[in-house]
PDB file of C-alpha atoms and ligand atoms in Angstrom:
ATOM      1  CA  MET A   1      -0.130   0.018  -0.073  1.00 90.00           C
ATOM      2  CA  ASP A   2       1.487   3.431  -1.006  1.00 95.00           C
ATOM      3  CA  PHE A   3      -1.059   5.757   0.622  1.00 98.00           C
ATOM      4  CA  VAL A   4      -3.303   3.956   3.254  1.00 98.00           C
ATOM      5  CA  LYS A   5      -1.944   2.275   6.280  1.00 98.00           C
ATOM      6  CA  LEU A   6      -3.757   0.009   8.692  1.00 98.00           C
ATOM      7  CA  ASP A   7      -2.391  -0.600  12.190  1.00 98.00           C
ATOM      8  CA  VAL A   8      -4.291  -2.909  14.403  1.00 98.00           C
ATOM      9  CA  LYS A   9      -3.919  -2.759  18.263  1.00 96.00           C
ATOM     10  CA  GLY A  10      -6.249  -4.125  20.958  1.00 95.00           C
ATOM     11  CA  GLY A  11      -9.368  -4.384  18.831  1.00 97.00           C
ATOM     12  CA  ILE A  12      -8.812  -0.841  17.163  1.00 98.00           C
ATOM     13  CA  GLY A  13      -7.943  -0.560  13.533  1.00 98.00           C
ATOM     14  CA  ARG A  14      -6.298   2.810  12.722  1.00 98.00           C
ATOM     15  CA  VAL A  15      -6.560   3.784   9.166  1.00 98.00           C
ATOM     16  CA  THR A  16      -4.143   6.543   8.096  1.00 98.00           C
ATOM     17  CA  ILE A  17      -4.215   8.303   4.727  1.00 98.00           C
ATOM     18  CA  ASP A  18      -0.670   9.365   3.934  1.00 98.00           C
ATOM     19  CA  ARG A  19      -0.183  11.471   0.844  1.00 98.00           C
ATOM     20  CA  GLN A  20       1.207  14.414   2.624  1.00 98.00           C
ATOM     21  CA  SER A  21       2.943  16.189  -0.271  1.00 97.00           C
ATOM     22  CA  LYS A  22      -0.756  16.836  -1.606  1.00 98.00           C
ATOM     23  CA  LEU A  23      -2.268  17.216   1.799  1.00 98.00           C
ATOM     24  CA  ASN A  24      -3.630  13.702   1.636  1.00 98.00           C
ATOM     25  CA  ALA A  25      -5.845  14.615  -1.355  1.00 98.00           C
ATOM     26  CA  LEU A  26      -7.712  11.637  -2.784  1.00 98.00           C
ATOM     27  CA  ASN A  27      -6.462  10.472  -6.135  1.00 97.00           C
ATOM     28  CA  SER A  28      -7.618   7.113  -7.497  1.00 96.00           C
ATOM     29  CA  GLY A  29      -4.756   5.207  -5.668  1.00 97.00           C
ATOM     30  CA  VAL A  30      -5.893   6.425  -2.383  1.00 98.00           C
ATOM     31  CA  LEU A  31      -9.544   5.493  -3.115  1.00 98.00           C
ATOM     32  CA  ASP A  32      -8.561   1.974  -4.202  1.00 98.00           C
ATOM     33  CA  GLU A  33      -6.460   1.485  -1.143  1.00 98.00           C
ATOM     34  CA  LEU A  34      -9.244   2.809   1.097  1.00 98.00           C
ATOM     35  CA  GLU A  35     -11.709   0.242  -0.484  1.00 98.00           C
ATOM     36  CA  GLU A  36      -9.211  -2.644  -0.142  1.00 98.00           C
ATOM     37  CA  VAL A  37      -8.542  -1.648   3.618  1.00 98.00           C
ATOM     38  CA  PHE A  38     -12.269  -1.490   4.443  1.00 98.00           C
ATOM     39  CA  GLN A  39     -13.032  -4.708   2.744  1.00 98.00           C
ATOM     40  CA  SER A  40     -10.178  -6.404   4.725  1.00 97.00           C
ATOM     41  CA  ILE A  41     -11.504  -4.840   7.957  1.00 98.00           C
ATOM     42  CA  ALA A  42     -14.909  -6.276   7.288  1.00 96.00           C
ATOM     43  CA  ASN A  43     -13.456  -9.706   7.393  1.00 94.00           C
ATOM     44  CA  ASN A  44     -11.066  -9.134  10.335  1.00 96.00           C
ATOM     45  CA  ASP A  45     -12.473 -10.331  13.625  1.00 94.00           C
ATOM     46  CA  GLU A  46      -9.767  -8.692  15.517  1.00 96.00           C
ATOM     47  CA  ILE A  47     -10.835  -5.292  14.534  1.00 98.00           C
ATOM     48  CA  ARG A  48     -13.985  -4.042  16.356  1.00 97.00           C
ATOM     49  CA  VAL A  49     -13.700  -0.231  16.003  1.00 98.00           C
ATOM     50  CA  ILE A  50     -11.953   1.888  13.271  1.00 98.00           C
ATOM     51  CA  ILE A  51     -10.421   5.259  13.536  1.00 98.00           C
ATOM     52  CA  ILE A  52      -9.566   7.102  10.301  1.00 98.00           C
ATOM     53  CA  THR A  53      -6.952   9.987  10.215  1.00 98.00           C
ATOM     54  CA  GLY A  54      -4.805  11.971   7.847  1.00 98.00           C
ATOM     55  CA  ALA A  55      -1.145  11.639   8.212  1.00 98.00           C
ATOM     56  CA  GLY A  56       0.678  14.788   9.511  1.00 96.00           C
ATOM     57  CA  GLU A  57      -0.539  17.748  11.342  1.00 94.00           C
ATOM     58  CA  LYS A  58      -1.786  19.930   8.533  1.00 97.00           C
ATOM     59  CA  SER A  59      -4.537  18.036   6.742  1.00 98.00           C
ATOM     60  CA  PHE A  60      -7.074  15.265   7.291  1.00 98.00           C
ATOM     61  CA  VAL A  61      -7.817  15.248   3.563  1.00 98.00           C
ATOM     62  CA  ALA A  62      -7.737  18.331   1.318  1.00 98.00           C
ATOM     63  CA  GLY A  63     -10.258  16.956  -1.165  1.00 97.00           C
ATOM     64  CA  ALA A  64     -10.384  14.968  -4.324  1.00 96.00           C
ATOM     65  CA  ASP A  65      -7.435  15.536  -6.479  1.00 95.00           C
ATOM     66  CA  ILE A  66      -8.043  18.564  -8.503  1.00 96.00           C
ATOM     67  CA  SER A  67      -5.352  17.796 -10.933  1.00 94.00           C
ATOM     68  CA  GLN A  68      -7.610  15.378 -12.650  1.00 91.00           C
ATOM     69  CA  PHE A  69     -10.334  17.944 -13.257  1.00 94.00           C
ATOM     70  CA  PRO A  70      -9.186  19.922 -16.353  1.00 93.00           C
ATOM     71  CA  SER A  71      -9.116  17.201 -18.749  1.00 94.00           C
ATOM     72  CA  MET A  72     -12.231  15.274 -17.452  1.00 96.00           C
ATOM     73  CA  SER A  73     -15.212  14.750 -19.725  1.00 97.00           C
ATOM     74  CA  PRO A  74     -18.837  14.837 -18.393  1.00 97.00           C
ATOM     75  CA  GLU A  75     -19.021  11.017 -18.629  1.00 97.00           C
ATOM     76  CA  GLU A  76     -15.660  10.576 -16.870  1.00 97.00           C
ATOM     77  CA  ALA A  77     -16.905  13.011 -14.134  1.00 97.00           C
ATOM     78  CA  HIS A  78     -20.060  10.926 -13.575  1.00 98.00           C
ATOM     79  CA  ALA A  79     -17.865   7.796 -13.200  1.00 97.00           C
ATOM     80  CA  PHE A  80     -15.615   9.788 -10.927  1.00 97.00           C
ATOM     81  CA  ALA A  81     -18.290  10.791  -8.644  1.00 98.00           C
ATOM     82  CA  GLN A  82     -19.750   7.288  -8.538  1.00 98.00           C
ATOM     83  CA  ARG A  83     -16.266   5.843  -7.703  1.00 98.00           C
ATOM     84  CA  GLY A  84     -15.823   8.086  -4.586  1.00 98.00           C
ATOM     85  CA  GLN A  85     -19.428   7.584  -3.649  1.00 98.00           C
ATOM     86  CA  SER A  86     -19.106   3.811  -3.606  1.00 98.00           C
ATOM     87  CA  VAL A  87     -15.924   3.734  -1.539  1.00 98.00           C
ATOM     88  CA  PHE A  88     -17.555   6.149   0.893  1.00 98.00           C
ATOM     89  CA  SER A  89     -20.718   4.262   1.049  1.00 98.00           C
ATOM     90  CA  LEU A  90     -18.581   1.054   1.899  1.00 98.00           C
ATOM     91  CA  ILE A  91     -17.201   3.017   4.832  1.00 98.00           C
ATOM     92  CA  GLU A  92     -20.641   4.224   6.079  1.00 98.00           C
ATOM     93  CA  SER A  93     -22.014   0.650   5.663  1.00 97.00           C
ATOM     94  CA  SER A  94     -19.438  -0.780   8.034  1.00 98.00           C
ATOM     95  CA  SER A  95     -20.916  -2.860  10.752  1.00 97.00           C
ATOM     96  CA  LYS A  96     -18.159  -1.734  13.059  1.00 98.00           C
ATOM     97  CA  PRO A  97     -18.159   1.838  14.274  1.00 98.00           C
ATOM     98  CA  VAL A  98     -15.984   4.134  12.343  1.00 98.00           C
ATOM     99  CA  ILE A  99     -14.639   7.321  13.823  1.00 98.00           C
ATOM    100  CA  ALA A 100     -12.890  10.082  11.952  1.00 98.00           C
ATOM    101  CA  ALA A 101     -10.121  11.921  13.937  1.00 98.00           C
ATOM    102  CA  ILE A 102      -9.748  15.177  11.914  1.00 98.00           C
ATOM    103  CA  THR A 103      -6.758  17.471  12.088  1.00 98.00           C
ATOM    104  CA  GLY A 104      -6.396  20.361   9.758  1.00 98.00           C
ATOM    105  CA  PHE A 105      -8.112  20.564   6.422  1.00 98.00           C
ATOM    106  CA  ALA A 106     -11.244  18.584   5.829  1.00 98.00           C
ATOM    107  CA  LEU A 107     -12.258  20.018   2.499  1.00 98.00           C
ATOM    108  CA  GLY A 108     -14.323  18.758  -0.377  1.00 98.00           C
ATOM    109  CA  GLY A 109     -13.843  15.011  -0.513  1.00 98.00           C
ATOM    110  CA  GLY A 110     -12.101  15.236   2.990  1.00 98.00           C
ATOM    111  CA  CYS A 111     -15.339  16.702   4.395  1.00 98.00           C
ATOM    112  CA  GLU A 112     -17.429  14.109   2.626  1.00 98.00           C
ATOM    113  CA  LEU A 113     -15.072  11.336   3.896  1.00 98.00           C
ATOM    114  CA  ALA A 114     -15.605  12.445   7.482  1.00 98.00           C
ATOM    115  CA  LEU A 115     -19.505  12.660   6.669  1.00 98.00           C
ATOM    116  CA  SER A 116     -19.357   8.924   5.712  1.00 98.00           C
ATOM    117  CA  CYS A 117     -17.797   7.982   9.103  1.00 98.00           C
ATOM    118  CA  HIS A 118     -20.155   7.349  12.005  1.00 98.00           C
ATOM    119  CA  ILE A 119     -18.694   9.761  14.362  1.00 98.00           C
ATOM    120  CA  ARG A 120     -16.389  12.661  13.977  1.00 98.00           C
ATOM    121  CA  TYR A 121     -13.909  14.284  16.415  1.00 98.00           C
ATOM    122  CA  ALA A 122     -11.724  17.230  15.363  1.00 98.00           C
ATOM    123  CA  SER A 123      -8.683  19.157  16.551  1.00 98.00           C
ATOM    124  CA  ASP A 124      -8.979  22.797  17.337  1.00 98.00           C
ATOM    125  CA  ASN A 125      -7.109  23.704  14.072  1.00 97.00           C
ATOM    126  CA  ALA A 126      -9.508  21.665  11.926  1.00 98.00           C
ATOM    127  CA  LEU A 127     -11.087  23.505   9.002  1.00 98.00           C
ATOM    128  CA  PHE A 128     -14.218  22.088   7.187  1.00 98.00           C
ATOM    129  CA  GLY A 129     -15.625  23.111   3.842  1.00 98.00           C
ATOM    130  CA  GLN A 130     -17.184  22.176   0.618  1.00 98.00           C
ATOM    131  CA  PRO A 131     -15.058  24.519  -1.605  1.00 98.00           C
ATOM    132  CA  GLU A 132     -16.112  23.035  -4.949  1.00 98.00           C
ATOM    133  CA  VAL A 133     -18.065  26.016  -6.132  1.00 98.00           C
ATOM    134  CA  LYS A 134     -14.882  28.068  -5.957  1.00 97.00           C
ATOM    135  CA  LEU A 135     -13.619  25.595  -8.735  1.00 97.00           C
ATOM    136  CA  GLY A 136     -16.879  25.921 -10.608  1.00 97.00           C
ATOM    137  CA  VAL A 137     -17.809  22.318  -9.813  1.00 97.00           C
ATOM    138  CA  ILE A 138     -19.992  20.773  -7.045  1.00 98.00           C
ATOM    139  CA  ALA A 139     -19.426  18.241  -4.329  1.00 98.00           C
ATOM    140  CA  GLY A 140     -19.553  14.832  -5.833  1.00 98.00           C
ATOM    141  CA  TYR A 141     -18.627  12.317  -3.035  1.00 98.00           C
ATOM    142  CA  GLY A 142     -21.834  12.572  -1.059  1.00 98.00           C
ATOM    143  CA  GLY A 143     -21.694  16.126   0.156  1.00 98.00           C
ATOM    144  CA  THR A 144     -24.911  17.233  -1.318  1.00 98.00           C
ATOM    145  CA  GLN A 145     -26.679  14.332   0.274  1.00 98.00           C
ATOM    146  CA  ARG A 146     -24.897  13.522   3.538  1.00 98.00           C
ATOM    147  CA  LEU A 147     -24.273  17.093   4.661  1.00 98.00           C
ATOM    148  CA  PRO A 148     -27.929  18.343   4.762  1.00 98.00           C
ATOM    149  CA  ARG A 149     -28.890  15.044   6.375  1.00 97.00           C
ATOM    150  CA  LEU A 150     -26.435  15.603   9.161  1.00 98.00           C
ATOM    151  CA  ILE A 151     -26.668  19.359   9.780  1.00 98.00           C
ATOM    152  CA  GLY A 152     -29.911  20.426   8.110  1.00 97.00           C
ATOM    153  CA  ARG A 153     -30.502  21.831   4.644  1.00 98.00           C
ATOM    154  CA  GLY A 154     -30.044  25.550   5.548  1.00 98.00           C
ATOM    155  CA  ARG A 155     -26.527  25.109   7.129  1.00 98.00           C
ATOM    156  CA  ALA A 156     -25.525  22.595   4.423  1.00 98.00           C
ATOM    157  CA  LEU A 157     -26.550  24.966   1.523  1.00 98.00           C
ATOM    158  CA  ASP A 158     -24.585  27.741   3.214  1.00 98.00           C
ATOM    159  CA  MET A 159     -21.453  25.584   3.050  1.00 98.00           C
ATOM    160  CA  LEU A 160     -22.080  24.132  -0.305  1.00 98.00           C
ATOM    161  CA  LEU A 161     -23.025  27.351  -2.028  1.00 98.00           C
ATOM    162  CA  SER A 162     -20.547  29.684  -0.390  1.00 98.00           C
ATOM    163  CA  GLY A 163     -17.550  27.239  -0.264  1.00 98.00           C
ATOM    164  CA  ARG A 164     -16.537  28.910   2.991  1.00 98.00           C
ATOM    165  CA  MET A 165     -14.394  27.300   5.557  1.00 98.00           C
ATOM    166  CA  VAL A 166     -15.843  26.436   9.011  1.00 98.00           C
ATOM    167  CA  LYS A 167     -13.693  26.281  11.958  1.00 98.00           C
ATOM    168  CA  ALA A 168     -13.816  23.395  14.578  1.00 98.00           C
ATOM    169  CA  ASP A 169     -15.891  25.195  17.176  1.00 98.00           C
ATOM    170  CA  GLU A 170     -18.588  26.224  14.574  1.00 98.00           C
ATOM    171  CA  ALA A 171     -18.454  22.729  13.174  1.00 98.00           C
ATOM    172  CA  GLN A 172     -19.370  21.432  16.696  1.00 98.00           C
ATOM    173  CA  GLN A 173     -22.090  23.916  17.081  1.00 98.00           C
ATOM    174  CA  MET A 174     -23.569  22.845  13.824  1.00 97.00           C
ATOM    175  CA  GLY A 175     -23.381  19.117  14.857  1.00 98.00           C
ATOM    176  CA  LEU A 176     -20.810  18.489  12.087  1.00 98.00           C
ATOM    177  CA  VAL A 177     -18.471  17.142  14.703  1.00 98.00           C
ATOM    178  CA  ASN A 178     -19.135  15.384  17.959  1.00 98.00           C
ATOM    179  CA  GLY A 179     -16.351  17.024  19.906  1.00 98.00           C
ATOM    180  CA  VAL A 180     -13.200  19.263  19.635  1.00 98.00           C
ATOM    181  CA  TYR A 181      -9.889  18.754  21.367  1.00 98.00           C
ATOM    182  CA  PRO A 182      -6.629  20.571  21.422  1.00 98.00           C
ATOM    183  CA  GLN A 183      -4.441  19.113  18.651  1.00 97.00           C
ATOM    184  CA  ALA A 184      -2.077  17.140  20.827  1.00 96.00           C
ATOM    185  CA  GLU A 185      -4.884  15.538  22.744  1.00 98.00           C
ATOM    186  CA  LEU A 186      -7.118  14.594  19.626  1.00 98.00           C
ATOM    187  CA  LEU A 187      -5.753  10.948  19.063  1.00 98.00           C
ATOM    188  CA  PRO A 188      -5.495  10.010  22.748  1.00 98.00           C
ATOM    189  CA  LYS A 189      -9.084  11.212  23.354  1.00 98.00           C
ATOM    190  CA  VAL A 190     -10.485   9.459  20.256  1.00 98.00           C
ATOM    191  CA  GLU A 191      -8.592   6.310  21.346  1.00 98.00           C
ATOM    192  CA  GLU A 192     -10.085   6.501  24.694  1.00 98.00           C
ATOM    193  CA  TYR A 193     -13.500   6.905  23.189  1.00 98.00           C
ATOM    194  CA  ALA A 194     -12.897   3.975  20.855  1.00 98.00           C
ATOM    195  CA  GLU A 195     -11.892   1.762  23.977  1.00 97.00           C
ATOM    196  CA  GLY A 196     -15.101   2.656  25.494  1.00 97.00           C
ATOM    197  CA  LEU A 197     -16.948   1.347  22.346  1.00 97.00           C
ATOM    198  CA  LEU A 198     -14.943  -1.903  22.563  1.00 96.00           C
ATOM    199  CA  SER A 199     -16.634  -2.713  25.856  1.00 93.00           C
ATOM    200  CA  GLN A 200     -20.182  -2.572  24.439  1.00 95.00           C
ATOM    201  CA  GLY A 201     -21.953  -5.419  22.622  1.00 94.00           C
ATOM    202  CA  PRO A 202     -20.476  -5.550  19.089  1.00 95.00           C
ATOM    203  CA  GLN A 203     -23.582  -7.401  17.687  1.00 96.00           C
ATOM    204  CA  ALA A 204     -25.808  -4.677  19.252  1.00 97.00           C
ATOM    205  CA  GLN A 205     -23.677  -2.007  17.638  1.00 98.00           C
ATOM    206  CA  ALA A 206     -23.791  -3.648  14.308  1.00 97.00           C
ATOM    207  CA  LEU A 207     -27.511  -3.836  14.471  1.00 98.00           C
ATOM    208  CA  THR A 208     -27.803  -0.281  15.678  1.00 98.00           C
ATOM    209  CA  LEU A 209     -25.914   0.846  12.675  1.00 98.00           C
ATOM    210  CA  ARG A 210     -28.084  -1.245  10.430  1.00 97.00           C
ATOM    211  CA  ALA A 211     -31.410   0.243  11.897  1.00 97.00           C
ATOM    212  CA  VAL A 212     -30.117   3.757  11.767  1.00 97.00           C
ATOM    213  CA  PHE A 213     -28.937   3.506   8.224  1.00 96.00           C
ATOM    214  CA  GLU A 214     -32.007   1.501   6.903  1.00 95.00           C
ATOM    215  CA  GLY A 215     -34.259   3.895   8.438  1.00 95.00           C
ATOM    216  CA  ALA A 216     -32.373   7.143   7.540  1.00 92.00           C
ATOM    217  CA  ASP A 217     -33.843   7.434   4.026  1.00 86.00           C
ATOM    218  CA  SER A 218     -37.359   5.815   4.774  1.00 94.00           C
ATOM    219  CA  THR A 219     -40.640   6.954   6.200  1.00 97.00           C
ATOM    220  CA  LEU A 220     -40.991   6.821  10.025  1.00 97.00           C
ATOM    221  CA  SER A 221     -43.054   3.693   9.789  1.00 97.00           C
ATOM    222  CA  SER A 222     -40.536   1.701   7.679  1.00 97.00           C
ATOM    223  CA  GLY A 223     -37.719   3.068   9.805  1.00 97.00           C
ATOM    224  CA  LEU A 224     -39.535   1.704  12.975  1.00 98.00           C
ATOM    225  CA  GLU A 225     -39.958  -1.617  11.164  1.00 97.00           C
ATOM    226  CA  ALA A 226     -36.218  -1.535  10.485  1.00 97.00           C
ATOM    227  CA  GLU A 227     -35.730  -1.049  14.200  1.00 98.00           C
ATOM    228  CA  ALA A 228     -38.034  -3.830  15.177  1.00 98.00           C
ATOM    229  CA  SER A 229     -36.472  -6.222  12.870  1.00 97.00           C
ATOM    230  CA  ALA A 230     -32.934  -5.446  14.103  1.00 97.00           C
ATOM    231  CA  PHE A 231     -34.355  -5.701  17.754  1.00 97.00           C
ATOM    232  CA  ARG A 232     -35.652  -9.208  16.859  1.00 97.00           C
ATOM    233  CA  ASP A 233     -32.249 -10.100  15.384  1.00 97.00           C
ATOM    234  CA  VAL A 234     -30.297  -8.860  18.430  1.00 96.00           C
ATOM    235  CA  PHE A 235     -32.380 -11.498  20.373  1.00 96.00           C
ATOM    236  CA  LYS A 236     -30.842 -14.242  18.234  1.00 96.00           C
ATOM    237  CA  THR A 237     -27.430 -13.412  19.875  1.00 95.00           C
ATOM    238  CA  GLU A 238     -25.659 -14.933  22.828  1.00 94.00           C
ATOM    239  CA  ASP A 239     -24.355 -11.584  23.880  1.00 94.00           C
ATOM    240  CA  ARG A 240     -27.858 -10.316  24.842  1.00 94.00           C
ATOM    241  CA  VAL A 241     -28.145 -13.209  27.314  1.00 94.00           C
ATOM    242  CA  GLU A 242     -24.744 -12.226  28.752  1.00 92.00           C
ATOM    243  CA  GLY A 243     -25.681  -8.506  28.863  1.00 94.00           C
ATOM    244  CA  ALA A 244     -28.803  -9.117  30.856  1.00 93.00           C
ATOM    245  CA  THR A 245     -27.232 -11.771  33.206  1.00 95.00           C
ATOM    246  CA  ALA A 246     -24.253  -9.594  33.814  1.00 94.00           C
ATOM    247  CA  PHE A 247     -26.626  -6.782  34.925  1.00 94.00           C
ATOM    248  CA  LEU A 248     -28.477  -9.105  37.131  1.00 95.00           C
ATOM    249  CA  GLU A 249     -25.386 -10.488  38.719  1.00 95.00           C
ATOM    250  CA  ARG A 250     -24.025  -6.976  39.214  1.00 95.00           C
ATOM    251  CA  ARG A 251     -20.845  -7.632  37.154  1.00 94.00           C
ATOM    252  CA  PRO A 252     -19.482  -6.117  34.013  1.00 92.00           C
ATOM    253  CA  ALA A 253     -20.653  -7.998  30.762  1.00 94.00           C
ATOM    254  CA  LYS A 254     -18.194 -10.098  28.765  1.00 92.00           C
ATOM    255  CA  PHE A 255     -19.420 -10.043  25.234  1.00 94.00           C
ATOM    256  CA  ASN A 256     -18.219 -12.582  22.725  1.00 90.00           C
ATOM    257  CA  ASN A 257     -19.420 -11.115  19.550  1.00 89.00           C
ATOM    258  CA  ARG A 258     -21.866 -14.037  19.069  1.00 91.00           C
TER     259      ARG A 258
HETATM  260  N1  LIG B   1      -5.974  18.188  -5.095  1.00 76.72           N
HETATM  261  C1  LIG B   1      -4.649  18.061  -5.566  1.00 76.72           C
HETATM  262  N2  LIG B   1      -3.672  18.659  -4.981  1.00 76.72           N
HETATM  263  C2  LIG B   1      -3.946  19.440  -3.881  1.00 76.72           C
HETATM  264  C3  LIG B   1      -5.251  19.511  -3.266  1.00 76.72           C
HETATM  265  C4  LIG B   1      -6.194  18.884  -4.018  1.00 76.72           C
HETATM  266  N3  LIG B   1      -7.461  18.882  -3.475  1.00 76.72           N
HETATM  267  N4  LIG B   1      -5.123  20.214  -2.203  1.00 76.72           N
HETATM  268  C5  LIG B   1      -3.872  20.499  -2.070  1.00 76.72           C
HETATM  269  N5  LIG B   1      -3.000  20.069  -3.051  1.00 76.72           N
HETATM  270  C6  LIG B   1      -1.648  20.228  -3.236  1.00 76.72           C
HETATM  271  C7  LIG B   1      -1.185  21.540  -3.863  1.00 76.72           C
HETATM  272  O1  LIG B   1      -1.445  21.607  -5.204  1.00 76.72           O
HETATM  273  C8  LIG B   1       0.250  21.607  -3.426  1.00 76.72           C
HETATM  274  O2  LIG B   1       1.003  20.765  -4.329  1.00 76.72           O
HETATM  275  P1  LIG B   1       2.330  21.281  -4.889  1.00 76.72           P
HETATM  276  O3  LIG B   1       3.196  21.471  -3.657  1.00 76.72           O
HETATM  277  O4  LIG B   1       2.847  20.067  -5.706  1.00 76.72           O
HETATM  278  O5  LIG B   1       2.055  22.507  -5.573  1.00 76.72           O
HETATM  279  C9  LIG B   1       0.134  20.812  -2.074  1.00 76.72           C
HETATM  280  O6  LIG B   1      -1.004  20.139  -2.030  1.00 76.72           O
HETATM  281  C10 LIG B   1       0.150  21.787  -0.926  1.00 76.72           C
HETATM  282  O7  LIG B   1      -0.959  22.655  -0.964  1.00 76.72           O
HETATM  283  P2  LIG B   1      -0.701  24.184  -0.996  1.00 76.72           P
HETATM  284  O8  LIG B   1      -1.914  24.825  -1.717  1.00 76.72           O
HETATM  285  O9  LIG B   1       0.526  24.602  -1.378  1.00 76.72           O
HETATM  286  O10 LIG B   1      -1.059  24.443   0.642  1.00 76.72           O
HETATM  287  P3  LIG B   1      -1.521  25.818   1.337  1.00 76.72           P
HETATM  288  O11 LIG B   1      -1.254  25.605   2.786  1.00 76.72           O
HETATM  289  O12 LIG B   1      -0.979  27.036   0.779  1.00 76.72           O
HETATM  290  O13 LIG B   1      -3.216  25.700   1.055  1.00 76.72           O
HETATM  291  C11 LIG B   1      -5.313  24.576   0.991  1.00 76.72           C
HETATM  292  C12 LIG B   1      -4.007  24.573   1.691  1.00 76.72           C
HETATM  293  C13 LIG B   1      -6.045  23.281   1.470  1.00 76.72           C
HETATM  294  C14 LIG B   1      -6.084  25.793   1.436  1.00 76.72           C
HETATM  295  C15 LIG B   1      -5.192  24.541  -0.461  1.00 76.72           C
HETATM  296  O14 LIG B   1      -4.286  23.479  -0.842  1.00 76.72           O
HETATM  297  C16 LIG B   1      -6.411  24.394  -1.180  1.00 76.72           C
HETATM  298  O15 LIG B   1      -7.246  25.187  -1.363  1.00 76.72           O
HETATM  299  N6  LIG B   1      -6.662  22.868  -1.723  1.00 76.72           N
HETATM  300  C17 LIG B   1      -7.822  22.719  -2.387  1.00 76.72           C
HETATM  301  C18 LIG B   1      -8.987  22.384  -1.590  1.00 76.72           C
HETATM  302  C19 LIG B   1     -10.237  22.115  -2.396  1.00 76.72           C
HETATM  303  O16 LIG B   1     -10.677  22.799  -3.176  1.00 76.72           O
HETATM  304  N7  LIG B   1     -10.759  20.730  -2.253  1.00 76.72           N
HETATM  305  C20 LIG B   1     -11.782  20.395  -2.940  1.00 76.72           C
HETATM  306  C21 LIG B   1     -11.485  19.688  -4.096  1.00 76.72           C
HETATM  307  S1  LIG B   1     -12.890  19.230  -5.049  1.00 76.72           S
END
């Protein structure tokens, strides 16, 4: 792998995008490797929680690689957007929690990558934006869809139509990130949070993610049916017996992911 590294320690898979000479901008090589890494994570029982970061202190990801834009035909642009969307949808559909740890620039495809993660924490120097309009193009890796769903249409349209950069504290106020830490504390804090997720029921987490994303684009009644069916499926697991028994025996639960 040239651009994407996976380190596994204590149940946590840390995915680092490392193309620092271009502020970790996403070229086709980065997308291919991200896809490969997330496919391997899905089949790796050692990994229960994933953290995504950008290498270096300056940038999470500064966007899709603009150098490809000048020569791109409309048909190629369609395929380009679909390719990024497909990789980001793979990340979003992970049955294991995915946390973005964002330092520096999260622009364009970088903001969209963060949006495809389940939870986002940022350092106090983080800058978010969908600056595509400044280039005369639009967001194409899910920004026009996931951003309004996360922060509301008005706030999303402000970002998408003005291309302005949003600092970490404003991103937190908008609900774009779950929390902000001083840069030096970001990774330790995110790791601590990830460890907290490790002690919860993994099957329950996977079924929660399934219910949330199945329901996200549906009517309330079909979303509630998605929840009821996930609730039924969690009662097929051994972990739910352990969870309730541990509570009644006043001891911490020991989940086996079964
Ligand atoms: N695609 C391709 N290359 C990129 C890039 C991107 N999205 N973002 C940064 N780079 C490259 C620069 O071209 C430069 O390469 P070079 O050293 O070979 O010339 C290198 O990364 C460093 O970027 P630079 O612009 O010199 O850093 P800076 O600190 O002055 O500015 C940014 C940082 C993020 C403000 C600026 O790089 C920028 O605006 N990037 C584009 C952001 C964007 O529009 N993203 C959405 C794309 S659809």
